[in-house]
PDB file of C-alpha atoms in Angstrom:
ATOM      1  CA  MET B 263      21.255 -14.950 -29.775  1.00  0.00           C
ATOM      2  CA  SER B 264      21.168 -12.206 -27.146  1.00  0.00           C
ATOM      3  CA  ASP B 265      18.238  -9.917 -26.488  1.00  0.00           C
ATOM      4  CA  GLN B 266      19.406  -6.616 -27.997  1.00  0.00           C
ATOM      5  CA  ALA B 267      16.572  -4.624 -26.425  1.00  0.00           C
ATOM      6  CA  ALA B 268      17.272  -5.864 -22.886  1.00  0.00           C
ATOM      7  CA  GLY B 269      19.657  -2.992 -22.163  1.00  0.00           C
ATOM      8  CA  LEU B 270      17.148  -0.425 -23.340  1.00  0.00           C
ATOM      9  CA  ARG B 271      14.371  -1.980 -21.259  1.00  0.00           C
ATOM     10  CA  ALA B 272      16.627  -2.013 -18.176  1.00  0.00           C
ATOM     11  CA  TRP B 273      17.577   1.648 -18.720  1.00  0.00           C
ATOM     12  CA  HIS B 274      13.918   2.624 -19.145  1.00  0.00           C
ATOM     13  CA  GLN B 275      12.960   0.783 -15.941  1.00  0.00           C
ATOM     14  CA  ARG B 276      15.753   2.537 -14.002  1.00  0.00           C
ATOM     15  CA  GLN B 277      14.591   5.920 -15.338  1.00  0.00           C
ATOM     16  CA  ARG B 278      10.997   5.229 -14.310  1.00  0.00           C
ATOM     17  CA  SER B 279      11.962   4.103 -10.810  1.00  0.00           C
ATOM     18  CA  ALA B 280      14.461   6.967 -10.371  1.00  0.00           C
ATOM     19  CA  THR B 281      11.883   9.643 -11.207  1.00  0.00           C
ATOM     20  CA  PRO B 282       8.418   8.495 -10.140  1.00  0.00           C
ATOM     21  CA  ALA B 283       5.654  10.454 -11.774  1.00  0.00           C
ATOM     22  CA  THR B 284       1.900  10.286 -12.001  1.00  0.00           C
ATOM     23  CA  PRO B 285       0.735   9.208 -15.443  1.00  0.00           C
ATOM     24  CA  VAL B 286      -1.529  11.645 -17.275  1.00  0.00           C
ATOM     25  CA  VAL B 287      -3.330  10.715 -20.482  1.00  0.00           C
ATOM     26  CA  VAL B 288      -3.378  13.662 -22.860  1.00  0.00           C
ATOM     27  CA  LEU B 289      -6.336  14.023 -25.197  1.00  0.00           C
ATOM     28  CA  GLY B 290      -6.456  16.472 -28.061  1.00  0.00           C
ATOM     29  CA  ASP B 291      -3.525  17.434 -30.236  1.00  0.00           C
ATOM     30  CA  PRO B 292      -1.192  19.665 -28.199  1.00  0.00           C
ATOM     31  CA  THR B 293       2.466  20.198 -28.952  1.00  0.00           C
ATOM     32  CA  THR B 294       5.115  18.917 -26.552  1.00  0.00           C
ATOM     33  CA  ASP B 295       5.741  22.507 -25.419  1.00  0.00           C
ATOM     34  CA  GLU B 296       2.038  23.022 -24.655  1.00  0.00           C
ATOM     35  CA  ILE B 297       1.984  19.838 -22.598  1.00  0.00           C
ATOM     36  CA  ASP B 298       5.127  20.829 -20.692  1.00  0.00           C
ATOM     37  CA  ARG B 299       3.789  24.337 -19.945  1.00  0.00           C
ATOM     38  CA  ALA B 300       0.410  23.025 -18.779  1.00  0.00           C
ATOM     39  CA  LEU B 301       1.877  20.320 -16.553  1.00  0.00           C
ATOM     40  CA  ALA B 302       4.309  22.832 -15.048  1.00  0.00           C
ATOM     41  CA  THR B 303       1.348  24.915 -13.840  1.00  0.00           C
ATOM     42  CA  LEU B 304      -0.385  21.965 -12.178  1.00  0.00           C
ATOM     43  CA  PRO B 305       0.747  20.897  -8.728  1.00  0.00           C
ATOM     44  CA  SER B 306       1.848  17.298  -8.876  1.00  0.00           C
ATOM     45  CA  PRO B 307       0.588  14.707  -6.413  1.00  0.00           C
ATOM     46  CA  GLY B 308       3.244  14.094  -3.771  1.00  0.00           C
ATOM     47  CA  GLY B 309       5.703  16.275  -5.688  1.00  0.00           C
ATOM     48  CA  GLN B 310       6.345  13.390  -8.079  1.00  0.00           C
ATOM     49  CA  GLY B 311       5.676  15.280 -11.291  1.00  0.00           C
ATOM     50  CA  TRP B 312       3.710  14.202 -14.324  1.00  0.00           C
ATOM     51  CA  ARG B 313       4.424  11.671 -17.051  1.00  0.00           C
ATOM     52  CA  PRO B 314       2.320  12.020 -20.238  1.00  0.00           C
ATOM     53  CA  VAL B 315       1.267   8.594 -21.514  1.00  0.00           C
ATOM     54  CA  THR B 316      -1.002   7.133 -24.148  1.00  0.00           C
ATOM     55  CA  ILE B 317      -4.337   5.551 -23.271  1.00  0.00           C
ATOM     56  CA  GLU B 318      -2.823   2.127 -23.946  1.00  0.00           C
ATOM     57  CA  ALA B 319       0.159   2.723 -21.634  1.00  0.00           C
ATOM     58  CA  ALA B 320      -1.785   4.376 -18.817  1.00  0.00           C
ATOM     59  CA  GLY B 321      -2.454   1.351 -16.639  1.00  0.00           C
ATOM     60  CA  GLY B 322      -3.884   2.347 -13.266  1.00  0.00           C
ATOM     61  CA  GLY B 323      -3.597   5.618 -11.415  1.00  0.00           C
ATOM     62  CA  TYR B 324      -3.763   7.861 -14.443  1.00  0.00           C
ATOM     63  CA  ARG B 325      -5.328  11.294 -14.871  1.00  0.00           C
ATOM     64  CA  LEU B 326      -7.014  12.681 -17.979  1.00  0.00           C
ATOM     65  CA  LEU B 327      -6.032  16.042 -19.425  1.00  0.00           C
ATOM     66  CA  TRP B 328      -7.762  17.435 -22.526  1.00  0.00           C
ATOM     67  CA  PHE B 329      -6.349  20.302 -24.523  1.00  0.00           C
ATOM     68  CA  ASP B 330      -8.530  22.702 -26.507  1.00  0.00           C
ATOM     69  CA  ALA B 331     -11.730  20.752 -26.177  1.00  0.00           C
ATOM     70  CA  PHE B 332     -13.464  23.189 -28.502  1.00  0.00           C
ATOM     71  CA  SER B 333     -11.137  23.108 -31.450  1.00  0.00           C
ATOM     72  CA  SER B 334     -13.562  20.741 -33.168  1.00  0.00           C
ATOM     73  CA  ASP B 335     -17.253  19.978 -33.541  1.00  0.00           C
ATOM     74  CA  VAL B 336     -19.231  19.155 -30.365  1.00  0.00           C
ATOM     75  CA  ALA B 337     -20.632  15.975 -31.931  1.00  0.00           C
ATOM     76  CA  GLU B 338     -17.071  14.869 -32.700  1.00  0.00           C
ATOM     77  CA  ILE B 339     -16.066  15.576 -29.092  1.00  0.00           C
ATOM     78  CA  TYR B 340     -18.984  13.522 -27.783  1.00  0.00           C
ATOM     79  CA  ARG B 341     -18.060  10.614 -30.095  1.00  0.00           C
ATOM     80  CA  LEU B 342     -14.482  10.728 -28.735  1.00  0.00           C
ATOM     81  CA  LEU B 343     -15.813  10.602 -25.168  1.00  0.00           C
ATOM     82  CA  LYS B 344     -18.037   7.638 -26.019  1.00  0.00           C
ATOM     83  CA  ARG B 345     -15.012   5.712 -27.344  1.00  0.00           C
ATOM     84  CA  LEU B 346     -13.011   6.093 -24.123  1.00  0.00           C
ATOM     85  CA  PRO B 347     -12.682   2.841 -22.176  1.00  0.00           C
ATOM     86  CA  GLY B 348     -15.216   2.406 -19.370  1.00  0.00           C
ATOM     87  CA  GLU B 349     -12.673   2.834 -16.572  1.00  0.00           C
ATOM     88  CA  TYR B 350     -12.245   6.481 -17.567  1.00  0.00           C
ATOM     89  CA  SER B 351     -15.654   7.283 -16.124  1.00  0.00           C
ATOM     90  CA  GLN B 352     -14.000   6.932 -12.714  1.00  0.00           C
ATOM     91  CA  SER B 353     -11.498   9.673 -13.516  1.00  0.00           C
ATOM     92  CA  PRO B 354     -12.479  13.329 -13.982  1.00  0.00           C
ATOM     93  CA  VAL B 355     -11.208  14.965 -17.159  1.00  0.00           C
ATOM     94  CA  LEU B 356      -9.476  18.339 -16.807  1.00  0.00           C
ATOM     95  CA  LEU B 357     -10.306  20.570 -19.767  1.00  0.00           C
ATOM     96  CA  LEU B 358      -7.662  23.083 -20.770  1.00  0.00           C
ATOM     97  CA  VAL B 359      -8.569  25.707 -23.335  1.00  0.00           C
ATOM     98  CA  SER B 360      -6.027  28.064 -24.821  1.00  0.00           C
ATOM     99  CA  ALA B 361      -8.244  31.146 -24.495  1.00  0.00           C
ATOM    100  CA  GLU B 362     -11.198  32.111 -22.342  1.00  0.00           C
ATOM    101  CA  PRO B 363     -14.300  31.000 -24.252  1.00  0.00           C
ATOM    102  CA  ASP B 364     -16.908  33.477 -25.446  1.00  0.00           C
ATOM    103  CA  ALA B 365     -20.530  33.243 -24.244  1.00  0.00           C
ATOM    104  CA  ALA B 366     -21.619  30.793 -26.953  1.00  0.00           C
ATOM    105  CA  THR B 367     -18.629  28.516 -26.365  1.00  0.00           C
ATOM    106  CA  SER B 368     -19.159  28.691 -22.597  1.00  0.00           C
ATOM    107  CA  GLN B 369     -22.738  27.525 -23.070  1.00  0.00           C
ATOM    108  CA  MET B 370     -21.546  24.734 -25.368  1.00  0.00           C
ATOM    109  CA  LEU B 371     -19.000  23.729 -22.705  1.00  0.00           C
ATOM    110  CA  SER B 372     -21.720  23.615 -20.046  1.00  0.00           C
ATOM    111  CA  ASN B 373     -23.937  21.495 -22.289  1.00  0.00           C
ATOM    112  CA  LEU B 374     -21.081  19.105 -23.056  1.00  0.00           C
ATOM    113  CA  MET B 375     -20.178  18.766 -19.380  1.00  0.00           C
ATOM    114  CA  GLU B 376     -23.782  18.006 -18.436  1.00  0.00           C
ATOM    115  CA  THR B 377     -24.301  15.569 -21.324  1.00  0.00           C
ATOM    116  CA  ALA B 378     -21.036  13.710 -20.653  1.00  0.00           C
ATOM    117  CA  HIS B 379     -21.944  13.315 -17.002  1.00  0.00           C
ATOM    118  CA  ARG B 380     -25.575  12.351 -17.588  1.00  0.00           C
ATOM    119  CA  PHE B 381     -25.139   9.876 -20.438  1.00  0.00           C
ATOM    120  CA  LEU B 382     -21.545   8.663 -20.080  1.00  0.00           C
ATOM    121  CA  GLY B 383     -20.831   9.084 -16.376  1.00  0.00           C
ATOM    122  CA  LEU B 384     -17.819  11.285 -17.186  1.00  0.00           C
ATOM    123  CA  THR B 385     -16.970  14.328 -15.122  1.00  0.00           C
ATOM    124  CA  LEU B 386     -15.481  17.157 -17.174  1.00  0.00           C
ATOM    125  CA  THR B 387     -14.049  20.096 -15.243  1.00  0.00           C
ATOM    126  CA  ARG B 388     -12.001  23.225 -15.844  1.00  0.00           C
ATOM    127  CA  ASP B 389     -11.107  23.436 -12.143  1.00  0.00           C
ATOM    128  CA  SER B 390      -7.641  21.955 -11.622  1.00  0.00           C
ATOM    129  CA  ALA B 391      -8.064  21.887  -7.815  1.00  0.00           C
ATOM    130  CA  ARG B 392     -11.217  19.788  -8.142  1.00  0.00           C
ATOM    131  CA  TRP B 393      -9.491  17.544 -10.678  1.00  0.00           C
ATOM    132  CA  LEU B 394      -6.547  16.950  -8.336  1.00  0.00           C
ATOM    133  CA  ALA B 395      -8.738  16.464  -5.257  1.00  0.00           C
ATOM    134  CA  ALA B 396     -10.776  13.748  -6.983  1.00  0.00           C
ATOM    135  CA  HIS B 397      -7.650  11.549  -7.111  1.00  0.00           C
ATOM    136  CA  ARG B 398      -6.545  11.765  -3.492  1.00  0.00           C
TER     137      ARG B 398
END
């Protein structure tokens, strides 16, 4: 019996090698259009572009991108951060929010950033230049 998926795997491998891209793990629940728009605004390392992947498919060399970090409860956000695999503490997380936060949300963001860094070793940032520079 032949391997029916072999052709698909070969095609996928050719596509990946033809268009190299840096993997980016997307957290949150954005639409495909939101992901595309956000990644289009971020300069890609080496001009390779970005390839959204799941945590399981990330492998090495990934980046973390989090959409609308404040669309849910802060305690829920912290629990999500605690569940991330340990290797993510080596990779800063870029926070994207759909609108500029008000004063209360800004304070909550600051508290979350400090707590994540202090207790989990995670760096959360809203500065895309800092996020990109941390991976060079």
